[in-house]
Short mmCIF file of C-alpha atoms and ligand atoms in Angstrom, two decimals:
data_model
loop_
_atom_site.label_atom_id
_atom_site.label_comp_id
_atom_site.label_asym_id
_atom_site.label_seq_id
_atom_site.Cartn_x
_atom_site.Cartn_y
_atom_site.Cartn_z
CA MET A 1 14.60 1.24 22.92
CA ILE A 2 13.74 -1.38 20.32
CA ARG A 3 14.26 -0.53 16.65
CA ILE A 4 12.27 -2.23 13.91
CA ALA A 5 11.65 -1.51 10.21
CA VAL A 6 8.36 -1.58 8.33
CA ILE A 7 8.13 -2.33 4.61
CA ALA A 8 4.80 -2.44 2.75
CA ASP A 9 3.85 -3.73 -0.67
CA PRO A 10 7.21 -4.60 -2.26
CA HIS A 11 5.30 -6.61 -4.92
CA VAL A 12 8.37 -8.63 -5.88
CA HIS A 13 8.33 -9.56 -9.55
CA ASP A 14 11.23 -11.63 -10.85
CA CYS A 15 12.19 -10.48 -14.36
CA ALA A 16 14.51 -13.49 -14.69
CA TRP A 17 11.71 -16.04 -14.53
CA ILE A 18 10.87 -17.66 -17.88
CA PRO A 19 7.13 -18.39 -18.04
CA GLU A 20 6.42 -22.06 -18.74
CA GLY A 21 5.64 -22.95 -22.34
CA THR A 22 7.02 -19.69 -23.79
CA SER A 23 10.24 -18.82 -25.62
CA LEU A 24 10.46 -15.45 -23.87
CA PRO A 25 13.93 -14.28 -22.76
CA GLY A 26 12.56 -13.55 -19.27
CA ALA A 27 9.57 -11.96 -17.59
CA VAL A 28 10.06 -8.24 -18.29
CA ARG A 29 6.70 -6.51 -18.06
CA THR A 30 5.68 -3.96 -20.69
CA PHE A 31 5.76 -0.24 -20.05
CA ALA A 32 2.26 -0.06 -21.53
CA GLU A 33 0.91 -2.14 -18.61
CA THR A 34 3.24 -0.45 -16.14
CA ALA A 35 2.04 3.04 -17.14
CA ALA A 36 -1.57 2.16 -16.29
CA SER A 37 -0.80 0.52 -12.94
CA THR A 38 -0.56 2.10 -9.49
CA ARG A 39 2.72 0.19 -9.09
CA VAL A 40 5.70 -0.62 -11.26
CA PHE A 41 6.92 -4.18 -11.77
CA ASN A 42 10.41 -4.59 -13.22
CA GLU A 43 11.94 -2.28 -10.60
CA SER A 44 10.52 -4.22 -7.65
CA ILE A 45 13.53 -6.38 -6.76
CA PRO A 46 16.08 -3.51 -6.76
CA ALA A 47 13.64 -1.42 -4.68
CA PHE A 48 12.93 -4.25 -2.19
CA ARG A 49 16.67 -4.87 -1.80
CA THR A 50 17.24 -1.16 -1.16
CA ALA A 51 14.53 -1.16 1.51
CA LEU A 52 16.16 -4.15 3.23
CA ASP A 53 19.58 -2.43 2.91
CA ARG A 54 18.14 0.59 4.77
CA ALA A 55 16.80 -1.68 7.50
CA ALA A 56 20.24 -3.28 7.80
CA GLU A 57 22.03 0.10 7.86
CA ALA A 58 19.67 1.26 10.63
CA GLY A 59 20.49 -1.86 12.63
CA ALA A 60 16.88 -3.10 12.64
CA LYS A 61 16.77 -6.87 13.16
CA ILE A 62 13.00 -7.18 12.79
CA VAL A 63 11.19 -6.12 9.60
CA LEU A 64 7.40 -6.03 9.49
CA LEU A 65 6.25 -6.86 5.95
CA VAL A 66 2.79 -5.34 5.60
CA GLY A 67 1.51 -7.64 2.83
CA ASP A 68 1.65 -7.78 -0.98
CA LEU A 69 5.09 -9.36 -0.83
CA THR A 70 4.84 -10.39 -4.48
CA ASP A 71 3.37 -9.11 -7.70
CA ASP A 72 0.37 -11.43 -7.65
CA GLY A 73 1.20 -14.51 -5.58
CA GLN A 74 2.82 -16.43 -8.46
CA ARG A 75 5.08 -19.31 -7.39
CA PRO A 76 8.25 -17.99 -9.16
CA ASN A 77 7.80 -14.57 -7.55
CA ILE A 78 7.23 -16.06 -4.08
CA LEU A 79 10.42 -18.12 -4.48
CA ALA A 80 12.37 -15.01 -5.59
CA ALA A 81 11.08 -12.99 -2.61
CA LEU A 82 11.89 -15.79 -0.17
CA SER A 83 15.44 -16.12 -1.47
CA ILE A 84 16.01 -12.36 -0.97
CA VAL A 85 14.59 -12.55 2.57
CA GLU A 86 16.84 -15.54 3.29
CA GLU A 87 19.88 -13.68 1.94
CA TYR A 88 19.28 -10.72 4.31
CA ARG A 89 18.73 -13.11 7.19
CA GLU A 90 22.10 -14.72 6.56
CA ARG A 91 23.97 -11.47 5.91
CA TYR A 92 22.46 -9.25 8.59
CA GLY A 93 20.39 -11.43 10.91
CA ILE A 94 17.22 -9.66 9.77
CA ARG A 95 13.98 -11.50 10.47
CA VAL A 96 10.97 -10.67 8.30
CA LEU A 97 7.51 -11.03 9.86
CA MET A 98 4.71 -10.88 7.33
CA THR A 99 0.96 -10.42 7.17
CA PRO A 100 -0.95 -11.32 3.98
CA GLY A 101 -2.15 -8.83 1.38
CA ASN A 102 -4.64 -9.24 -1.43
CA HIS A 103 -1.85 -9.94 -3.94
CA ASP A 104 -0.23 -12.76 -1.95
CA PHE A 105 -2.77 -15.51 -2.67
CA TYR A 106 -6.44 -15.93 -3.50
CA ALA A 107 -9.21 -18.06 -1.99
CA LEU A 108 -8.76 -21.83 -1.92
CA ALA A 109 -7.47 -22.71 -5.39
CA GLY A 110 -5.93 -19.41 -6.52
CA ARG A 111 -6.94 -17.65 -9.72
CA PRO A 112 -5.75 -17.15 -13.31
CA GLN A 113 -3.61 -14.22 -14.45
CA ASP A 114 -2.96 -12.80 -17.93
CA LYS A 115 -0.07 -10.34 -18.24
CA SER A 116 2.02 -8.83 -21.03
CA PHE A 117 5.75 -9.57 -21.22
CA LEU A 118 8.40 -8.25 -23.59
CA GLU A 119 10.28 -10.10 -26.29
CA SER A 120 13.87 -8.92 -26.93
CA ASP A 121 12.69 -6.96 -29.98
CA GLY A 122 10.12 -5.00 -27.96
CA ALA A 123 7.10 -7.05 -29.03
CA SER A 124 4.49 -7.61 -26.35
CA VAL A 125 3.37 -11.20 -25.63
CA MET A 126 0.33 -12.01 -23.53
CA VAL A 127 1.19 -14.78 -21.07
CA ARG A 128 -1.91 -16.56 -19.83
CA SER A 129 -1.77 -18.84 -16.81
CA ALA A 130 -4.12 -21.20 -18.67
CA GLU A 131 -1.07 -22.04 -20.82
CA SER A 132 1.69 -21.09 -18.34
CA PRO A 133 0.44 -22.45 -15.00
CA ASP A 134 3.28 -20.84 -12.99
CA ALA A 135 1.85 -17.43 -13.96
CA ALA A 136 -1.28 -18.02 -11.83
CA THR A 137 -1.96 -16.73 -8.31
CA LEU A 138 -1.67 -19.55 -5.77
CA GLY A 139 -4.44 -20.48 -3.35
CA THR A 140 -4.20 -19.60 0.35
CA GLY A 141 -2.98 -22.95 1.70
CA GLU A 142 -0.33 -23.49 -0.94
CA ALA A 143 1.08 -19.97 -0.67
CA LEU A 144 1.10 -19.94 3.14
CA ALA A 145 2.95 -23.27 3.22
CA MET A 146 5.70 -21.55 1.23
CA LEU A 147 5.63 -18.38 3.36
CA ALA A 148 5.48 -20.16 6.75
CA SER A 149 8.96 -19.01 7.83
CA LEU A 150 7.90 -15.34 7.71
CA GLY A 151 6.42 -15.45 11.22
CA PHE A 152 3.40 -17.58 10.35
CA GLU A 153 4.99 -20.38 12.33
CA PRO A 154 7.05 -20.00 15.53
CA GLU A 155 10.83 -20.34 15.51
CA ALA A 156 13.21 -21.71 18.09
CA GLY A 157 14.14 -18.70 20.21
CA ASP A 158 10.73 -17.00 20.07
CA LEU A 159 9.78 -15.96 23.58
CA HIS A 160 6.08 -16.28 22.79
CA TRP A 161 3.92 -17.24 19.80
CA GLU A 162 0.17 -17.74 19.47
CA SER A 163 -2.60 -17.57 16.90
CA PRO A 164 -6.21 -16.47 17.55
CA PHE A 165 -6.96 -20.20 17.92
CA GLY A 166 -4.27 -21.08 20.46
CA SER A 167 -0.64 -22.15 20.48
CA ASP A 168 -0.78 -24.88 17.81
CA PRO A 169 0.83 -23.47 14.63
CA ASP A 170 -0.47 -26.29 12.42
CA TRP A 171 -2.60 -24.80 9.66
CA SER A 172 -5.36 -27.32 10.36
CA ALA A 173 -5.76 -25.72 13.81
CA ARG A 174 -6.09 -22.24 12.28
CA THR A 175 -9.21 -22.44 10.12
CA TYR A 176 -12.69 -21.11 10.72
CA THR A 177 -15.92 -20.97 8.73
CA VAL A 178 -16.30 -17.78 6.76
CA LEU A 179 -19.89 -17.09 5.78
CA SER A 180 -21.23 -15.44 2.64
CA PRO A 181 -22.94 -12.06 3.12
CA ASP A 182 -26.40 -13.62 3.61
CA GLY A 183 -24.97 -16.13 6.08
CA GLY A 184 -26.24 -19.07 4.02
CA THR A 185 -22.97 -20.32 2.50
CA GLY A 186 -19.97 -21.30 4.58
CA CYS A 187 -16.43 -22.25 3.66
CA ARG A 188 -13.45 -23.24 5.86
CA MET A 189 -10.62 -20.75 5.44
CA ILE A 190 -7.29 -20.13 7.13
CA ASP A 191 -6.88 -17.05 9.32
CA ALA A 192 -3.09 -16.50 9.29
CA SER A 193 -3.01 -13.98 12.17
CA TYR A 194 -0.39 -14.47 14.87
CA LEU A 195 1.26 -12.82 17.86
CA VAL A 196 5.00 -13.27 18.34
CA GLU A 197 7.60 -12.03 20.82
CA PRO A 198 10.75 -12.32 18.70
CA VAL A 199 12.92 -10.31 21.10
CA GLU A 200 12.42 -9.55 24.78
CA GLY A 201 9.74 -6.93 25.29
CA LEU A 202 8.40 -6.68 21.70
CA TRP A 203 5.00 -8.11 20.87
CA VAL A 204 4.30 -8.12 17.14
CA LEU A 205 0.61 -8.57 16.35
CA ALA A 206 0.22 -9.65 12.73
CA ILE A 207 -3.45 -9.33 11.85
CA ASP A 208 -4.63 -11.23 8.77
CA ALA A 209 -7.23 -8.78 7.49
CA ASN A 210 -7.30 -10.31 4.02
CA VAL A 211 -10.69 -12.01 3.85
CA CYS A 212 -11.92 -14.00 0.85
CA ALA A 213 -15.60 -14.55 1.62
CA PRO A 214 -17.74 -16.88 -0.50
CA ARG A 215 -20.58 -15.45 -2.55
CA ASP A 216 -24.15 -16.29 -1.56
CA GLY A 217 -25.33 -19.69 -2.78
CA VAL A 218 -22.08 -20.97 -4.34
CA SER A 219 -20.95 -24.56 -3.88
CA ASP A 220 -17.81 -25.01 -6.03
CA PHE A 221 -15.12 -23.50 -3.81
CA GLY A 222 -12.43 -24.44 -6.34
CA ASP A 223 -13.88 -21.77 -8.63
CA PRO A 224 -12.26 -18.34 -8.06
CA ALA A 225 -15.52 -16.69 -9.14
CA ALA A 226 -17.18 -18.21 -6.05
CA PHE A 227 -15.45 -15.62 -3.84
CA HIS A 228 -15.58 -11.89 -3.24
CA ASP A 229 -12.27 -10.23 -4.10
CA PRO A 230 -10.69 -9.06 -0.81
CA THR A 231 -9.23 -5.91 -2.43
CA ASP A 232 -11.97 -3.50 -1.35
CA GLY A 233 -13.07 -5.36 1.80
CA GLY A 234 -10.32 -4.40 4.20
CA TRP A 235 -11.37 -3.83 7.79
CA ARG A 236 -15.05 -3.82 6.82
CA ALA A 237 -14.63 -7.48 5.86
CA VAL A 238 -12.76 -8.19 9.11
CA ILE A 239 -15.66 -6.85 11.19
CA GLN A 240 -18.17 -8.75 9.06
CA HIS A 241 -16.37 -12.04 8.41
CA ARG A 242 -13.55 -12.36 10.92
CA ALA A 243 -15.14 -10.89 14.04
CA HIS A 244 -13.25 -13.36 16.27
CA LEU A 245 -10.15 -11.21 15.75
CA LEU A 246 -11.50 -8.27 17.76
CA PRO A 247 -11.83 -10.02 21.16
CA TRP A 248 -8.43 -11.64 20.53
CA MET A 249 -6.87 -8.21 19.85
CA THR A 250 -8.53 -6.88 23.01
CA ASP A 251 -7.09 -9.75 25.05
CA VAL A 252 -3.62 -9.34 23.49
CA ALA A 253 -3.62 -5.58 24.18
CA ALA A 254 -4.60 -6.14 27.83
CA ARG A 255 -1.91 -8.80 28.33
CA ALA A 256 0.74 -6.66 26.61
CA LYS A 257 -0.11 -3.78 28.94
CA ALA A 258 -0.04 -5.96 32.04
CA LYS A 259 3.33 -7.44 31.06
CA GLY A 260 4.85 -4.12 29.95
CA LYS A 261 5.43 -5.20 26.33
CA HIS A 262 5.74 -2.84 23.35
CA LEU A 263 2.74 -3.83 21.22
CA VAL A 264 2.98 -3.15 17.48
CA ALA A 265 0.08 -4.27 15.30
CA PHE A 266 0.05 -4.41 11.53
CA SER A 267 -2.34 -5.57 8.83
CA HIS A 268 -2.49 -5.01 5.11
CA TYR A 269 -5.46 -2.64 5.25
CA PRO A 270 -5.78 0.80 6.88
CA ALA A 271 -8.13 1.03 9.87
CA LEU A 272 -8.39 4.83 9.44
CA ASP A 273 -8.89 6.99 6.35
CA PRO A 274 -5.34 7.64 5.11
CA LEU A 275 -6.40 10.59 2.94
CA GLY A 276 -6.60 13.20 5.65
CA GLY A 277 -10.29 12.46 6.21
CA ALA A 278 -11.10 13.64 2.69
CA SER A 279 -12.68 10.39 1.48
CA ALA A 280 -16.27 11.49 2.16
CA GLU A 281 -15.80 14.53 -0.11
CA GLU A 282 -14.25 12.27 -2.71
CA VAL A 283 -17.42 10.20 -2.99
CA ALA A 284 -19.35 13.41 -3.71
CA LEU A 285 -16.89 14.21 -6.47
CA PHE A 286 -16.06 10.91 -8.16
CA GLY A 287 -18.64 8.49 -6.79
CA ALA A 288 -17.53 5.38 -4.95
CA THR A 289 -14.45 4.78 -7.09
CA GLY A 290 -10.77 4.36 -6.38
CA LEU A 291 -9.50 4.84 -2.88
CA ALA A 292 -12.69 6.28 -1.44
CA ARG A 293 -14.63 3.04 -1.46
CA ARG A 294 -11.77 1.43 0.45
CA ALA A 295 -11.66 4.08 3.19
CA PRO A 296 -12.62 2.71 6.61
CA THR A 297 -15.72 4.18 8.27
CA LEU A 298 -16.01 5.75 11.71
CA ALA A 299 -17.69 2.56 12.99
CA ILE A 300 -14.63 0.57 11.94
CA ALA A 301 -12.34 3.06 13.67
CA GLU A 302 -14.40 2.77 16.87
CA ALA A 303 -14.37 -1.03 16.75
CA PHE A 304 -10.59 -0.99 16.33
CA ALA A 305 -10.10 1.62 19.06
CA ALA A 306 -12.18 -0.48 21.49
CA THR A 307 -9.57 -3.26 21.36
CA GLY A 308 -6.96 -1.11 23.12
CA VAL A 309 -4.41 -1.63 20.32
CA THR A 310 -2.94 1.86 19.93
CA LEU A 311 -0.35 1.51 17.16
CA HIS A 312 -1.17 -0.02 13.76
CA PHE A 313 0.76 -0.02 10.51
CA SER A 314 -1.01 -0.56 7.18
CA GLY A 315 -0.14 -0.87 3.50
CA HIS A 316 -2.31 -1.66 0.47
CA LEU A 317 -3.08 1.86 -0.72
CA HIS A 318 0.58 2.69 -1.38
CA VAL A 319 0.23 6.01 0.43
CA ASN A 320 2.31 7.67 3.13
CA ASP A 321 0.19 8.94 6.00
CA THR A 322 -0.24 9.35 9.74
CA ALA A 323 -3.87 9.18 10.90
CA ARG A 324 -5.22 9.30 14.43
CA HIS A 325 -8.56 8.40 15.95
CA GLU A 326 -9.85 9.55 19.30
CA GLY A 327 -13.36 8.31 20.06
CA LYS A 328 -15.67 7.11 22.79
CA ALA A 329 -14.14 3.64 22.67
CA GLY A 330 -10.50 4.68 22.77
CA ARG A 331 -7.72 5.97 20.59
CA PHE A 332 -5.18 4.63 18.11
CA ALA A 333 -2.86 5.74 15.35
CA ASN A 334 -2.77 4.23 11.87
CA ILE A 335 0.53 4.67 10.09
CA ALA A 336 0.09 4.06 6.35
CA VAL A 337 3.36 2.94 4.80
CA SER A 338 4.21 3.73 1.20
CA SER A 339 5.38 1.06 -1.21
CA PRO A 340 8.96 0.91 -2.52
CA ILE A 341 7.42 0.80 -6.01
CA GLY A 342 4.57 3.31 -5.75
CA TYR A 343 4.78 7.10 -5.97
CA GLY A 344 6.68 8.49 -2.97
CA PRO A 345 8.70 5.32 -2.48
CA GLY A 346 9.59 4.74 1.15
CA MET A 347 9.65 2.57 4.27
CA LYS A 348 9.64 3.26 8.00
CA ILE A 349 12.25 2.89 10.72
CA VAL A 350 10.50 2.72 14.10
CA ASP A 351 12.04 3.23 17.54
CA LEU A 352 9.86 1.96 20.38
CA ASP A 353 10.28 3.51 23.81
CA ALA A 354 8.02 3.52 26.84
CA GLY A 355 4.86 5.34 25.72
CA ARG A 356 6.65 7.05 22.85
CA VAL A 357 7.40 5.94 19.31
CA GLU A 358 9.75 7.67 16.90
CA ILE A 359 8.99 7.00 13.25
CA ARG A 360 11.34 8.00 10.45
CA THR A 361 10.63 7.54 6.78
CA GLU A 362 13.48 6.36 4.61
CA THR A 363 12.75 7.54 1.10
CA LEU A 364 13.79 5.03 -1.53
CA ARG A 365 14.62 7.52 -4.28
CA GLN A 366 18.13 6.20 -4.87
CA VAL A 367 17.84 2.56 -5.92
CA PRO A 368 20.86 0.85 -7.51
CA GLY A 369 19.68 -0.81 -10.73
CA HIS A 370 16.54 1.35 -10.94
CA ASP A 371 17.01 1.57 -14.72
CA ALA A 372 17.48 -2.15 -15.47
CA ALA A 373 14.39 -2.25 -17.72
CA PHE A 374 14.71 1.22 -19.28
CA ALA A 375 16.36 -0.01 -22.49
CA ALA A 376 13.51 -2.51 -22.88
CA TYR A 377 10.93 0.29 -22.45
CA ARG A 378 12.64 2.32 -25.18
CA THR A 379 12.75 -0.70 -27.52
CA GLU A 380 9.06 -1.29 -26.83
CA ALA A 381 8.23 2.36 -27.65
CA ARG A 382 10.31 2.34 -30.86
CA ARG A 383 8.64 -0.85 -32.06
CA ALA A 384 5.22 0.70 -31.42
CA GLY A 385 6.28 3.85 -33.31
CA GLN A 386 5.99 5.97 -30.15
CA ALA A 387 8.31 8.48 -28.51
CA GLU A 388 10.34 6.97 -25.68
CA PRO A 389 8.52 7.54 -22.36
CA PRO A 390 10.11 10.29 -20.20
CA ALA A 391 10.08 7.81 -17.30
CA SER A 392 12.56 5.60 -19.20
CA THR A 393 15.30 8.23 -18.91
CA ALA A 394 14.73 9.07 -15.23
CA PRO A 395 18.01 9.64 -13.34
CA ASP A 396 16.78 7.82 -10.23
CA HIS A 397 13.92 5.72 -8.84
CA GLY A 398 12.23 8.75 -7.22
CA VAL A 399 12.08 10.67 -10.50
CA PHE A 400 11.04 7.49 -12.34
CA LEU A 401 8.01 7.10 -10.08
CA SER A 402 7.21 10.83 -10.27
CA ARG A 403 7.18 10.60 -14.09
CA HIS A 404 5.30 7.31 -13.94
CA LEU A 405 2.67 9.11 -11.84
CA VAL A 406 2.12 11.58 -14.69
CA ASN A 407 1.27 8.62 -16.97
CA LEU A 408 -1.02 7.26 -14.29
CA VAL A 409 -2.83 10.55 -13.67
CA HIS A 410 -3.66 11.09 -17.34
CA GLY A 411 -4.08 7.47 -18.45
CA ARG A 412 -6.04 6.19 -15.48
CA TYR A 413 -7.28 8.64 -12.86
CA LEU A 414 -8.47 11.42 -15.17
CA ALA A 415 -9.56 8.93 -17.83
CA ARG A 416 -11.49 6.60 -15.53
CA GLU A 417 -12.40 8.46 -12.34
CA TRP A 418 -12.91 12.16 -13.06
CA PRO A 419 -16.20 13.35 -14.65
CA ALA A 420 -15.82 14.25 -18.35
CA ASP A 421 -16.61 17.96 -17.92
CA MET A 422 -13.93 18.31 -15.23
CA VAL A 423 -11.38 16.49 -17.42
CA ALA A 424 -12.18 18.79 -20.36
CA PHE A 425 -11.66 21.81 -18.11
CA VAL A 426 -8.37 20.44 -16.75
CA GLN A 427 -7.04 19.79 -20.25
CA LYS A 428 -7.69 23.25 -21.65
CA SER A 429 -7.18 25.48 -18.61
CA THR A 430 -4.54 27.11 -16.47
CA VAL A 431 -4.42 27.74 -12.74
CA ALA A 432 -5.51 31.34 -13.50
CA ASP A 433 -8.67 29.93 -15.15
CA LEU A 434 -9.32 27.84 -12.04
CA LEU A 435 -8.99 30.90 -9.79
CA ALA A 436 -11.38 32.85 -12.03
CA THR A 437 -13.91 29.99 -11.97
CA LEU A 438 -13.78 29.85 -8.17
CA GLY A 439 -14.03 33.65 -7.81
CA LEU A 440 -10.61 33.84 -6.15
CA SER A 441 -8.07 36.53 -6.86
CA MET A 442 -4.44 35.95 -5.97
CA ASN A 443 -1.99 38.48 -7.37
CA ASP A 444 1.02 36.23 -6.84
CA ALA A 445 -0.39 33.11 -8.51
CA PRO A 446 2.28 31.40 -10.65
CA ALA A 447 1.31 30.60 -14.26
CA PHE A 448 1.04 26.91 -15.04
CA SER A 449 -1.39 24.44 -16.52
CA LEU A 450 -4.21 22.82 -14.60
CA SER A 451 -2.84 19.43 -15.75
CA GLU A 452 0.32 20.07 -13.75
CA PHE A 453 -1.82 21.18 -10.81
CA VAL A 454 -3.70 17.85 -10.90
CA GLU A 455 -0.40 15.92 -11.06
CA ASP A 456 0.76 17.71 -7.89
CA TRP A 457 -2.65 17.07 -6.30
CA TYR A 458 -2.02 13.35 -6.68
CA ARG A 459 1.57 13.70 -5.44
CA LEU A 460 0.35 15.38 -2.24
CA ARG A 461 -2.47 12.87 -1.89
CA LYS A 462 -0.30 9.79 -2.16
CA ALA A 463 2.91 10.77 -0.48
CA GLY A 464 2.17 13.63 1.93
CA GLU A 465 5.47 15.23 2.96
CA LEU A 466 7.45 12.82 0.77
CA SER A 467 6.05 14.61 -2.31
CA HIS A 468 7.73 17.88 -1.36
CA GLU A 469 10.93 16.73 -3.08
CA ASP A 470 9.07 16.68 -6.41
CA ILE A 471 7.18 19.97 -6.04
CA ALA A 472 9.03 23.29 -6.40
CA PRO A 473 9.02 25.17 -3.02
CA GLU A 474 7.34 28.26 -4.48
CA ARG A 475 4.60 26.11 -5.97
CA LEU A 476 4.07 24.32 -2.65
CA ALA A 477 3.87 27.69 -0.88
CA PHE A 478 1.27 28.75 -3.45
CA TYR A 479 -0.78 25.59 -2.82
CA ARG A 480 -0.76 26.32 0.92
CA ARG A 481 -2.12 29.84 0.31
CA LEU A 482 -4.60 28.57 -2.27
CA VAL A 483 -6.14 25.82 -0.12
CA SER A 484 -6.48 28.22 2.82
CA GLN A 485 -8.96 30.12 0.61
CA ALA A 486 -10.84 27.03 -0.61
CA PRO A 487 -14.45 28.20 -0.91
CA ASP A 488 -17.60 26.30 -0.01
CA ILE A 489 -19.90 26.49 -3.05
CA GLU A 490 -23.40 24.98 -3.01
CA GLY A 491 -24.63 22.65 -5.71
CA ASP A 492 -22.78 20.57 -8.28
CA SER A 493 -21.56 23.22 -10.71
CA LEU A 494 -18.03 22.93 -12.09
CA ALA A 495 -16.96 25.60 -9.59
CA ALA A 496 -18.56 23.72 -6.69
CA ARG A 497 -16.75 20.54 -7.63
CA PHE A 498 -13.36 22.21 -8.08
CA ALA A 499 -13.90 23.79 -4.66
CA ILE A 500 -14.10 20.21 -3.34
CA VAL A 501 -10.83 19.45 -5.16
CA LEU A 502 -9.22 22.32 -3.23
CA ARG A 503 -10.69 21.24 0.11
CA MET A 504 -9.38 17.72 -0.45
CA MET A 505 -5.98 19.19 -1.25
CA ARG A 506 -6.15 21.13 2.01
CA ALA A 507 -6.79 17.87 3.87
CA TYR A 508 -3.80 16.25 2.13
CA ILE A 509 -1.52 19.19 2.96
CA GLU A 510 -2.71 19.61 6.55
CA ARG A 511 -2.31 15.97 7.57
CA PRO A 512 -0.21 15.40 10.71
CA ALA A 513 3.54 15.04 10.20
CA ASN A 514 4.09 11.90 8.17
CA ARG A 515 7.77 11.85 7.38
CA ASN A 516 9.85 11.99 10.59
CA PHE A 517 7.89 12.35 13.79
CA ALA A 518 7.42 11.24 17.38
CA LEU A 519 4.09 9.81 18.48
CA ARG A 520 3.09 9.88 22.16
CA LEU A 521 0.80 6.91 22.74
CA SER A 522 -1.06 8.38 25.76
CA ASP A 523 -2.71 11.14 23.72
CA LEU A 524 -1.44 10.53 20.14
CA ALA A 525 0.39 13.86 20.10
CA VAL A 526 2.51 14.04 16.94
CA THR A 527 5.73 16.08 16.99
CA PRO A 528 7.88 16.48 13.86
CA LEU A 529 11.45 15.29 14.36
FE1 FE2 B 601 -0.08 -3.40 -2.88
FE1 FE2 B 602 -2.92 -4.62 -1.51
#
């Protein structure tokens, strides 16, 4: 058995960094910006350290880092992340192998960033990279040169290392021409994918699925606006712009099988819908917003399955999920790993055996130093004449993120993604009103507001089983009974659309086990542990 750990999206942000050209006491991000983001910032280093502590406690010597290592690919944050990784290497012999995410670097020359930081008195200061150059996102080449030791280059002792272009690790040997969508504009870019055998019998396939493709007709590749943002591209962009990876994956999978190696693939983006297959319904409800537009299609799943790679870990969406695909071309499982700083904070410990994988989720609810920025949040609120945010008194990191999610649901998802008439109904109604609207009668329905129902809907959506710690057991039991009665209502009435909300919730609840489970690779059977 080989044990490894998987950590996704730690988004390391160093609060101790003092942005160039400012008189700030540090780089503490505002709660106002934090409340509207799908991740939190100031808690990232304590959470990342806790994740690495769990890997060390479990005795895992290899950690797969599924992209978005830093907040936004700023030099001070990359240096902070690297020094933490180095510390755990020295203390525990842990080796971190990384694949890039969309927040690690951008295109050739990087891109500007403007973010709000806190003065000691709670005032918010906008730091712009135009004035503080170290606040900008680095370009691909510069960032990868810094990150090279995280598997992107071989180490003495590696039993095997290769890139899709051969065995030469020099970056100049690892570029290809990425074409704009119309095929008329080409730009040389690095593909940072690699295969490494760090210990006997383990093949780690790090797939660089983070594609920055040029826009049609551009010529100034130093201009960040000349590129498509990779955020929503994911595996669609791999198929379109990095097609050379698929035959390489196929070849790697065949060689791993012939040599009897455990093959573990990971890339930043999911290759299967991590929302229980509910993304298609979501488009009907909200349009192509949010997670739905990022969900991989069936064609992508089939292309991936055809490579023979059967086990893939993904990050990016900060959700906890187990998804499986069985198609004409083959089968594979996509394990979506939650972020230490997104709702349902967690990481995976993975035991690889012949044909069988045991995956356990370590929840990161207890994080020493989780409250380091809470006093600053309260000062910020007082200065703005607001009540202190409930999140800023949370007893632990798990509760902090659960309360942060409430801010996020009301300030972002309902405000930006849900149709106005549905939001109005949510804000004034109870669960009893919802049942009446849907024509359902349940004698034992508990009384609570529809706002709280929507908050739990997002908890179940993002964290699967990990959310059960934040939802009262009787309420969870009620949700199970409720979704089993989800009606199918024609048309686009309010009732028809809330029926979709229930069917999506059913998909979230009925996902395969995604906390502690065994996965049999021959048929993808999932058994809870
Ligand atoms: Fe992320
Ligand atoms: Fe990401």
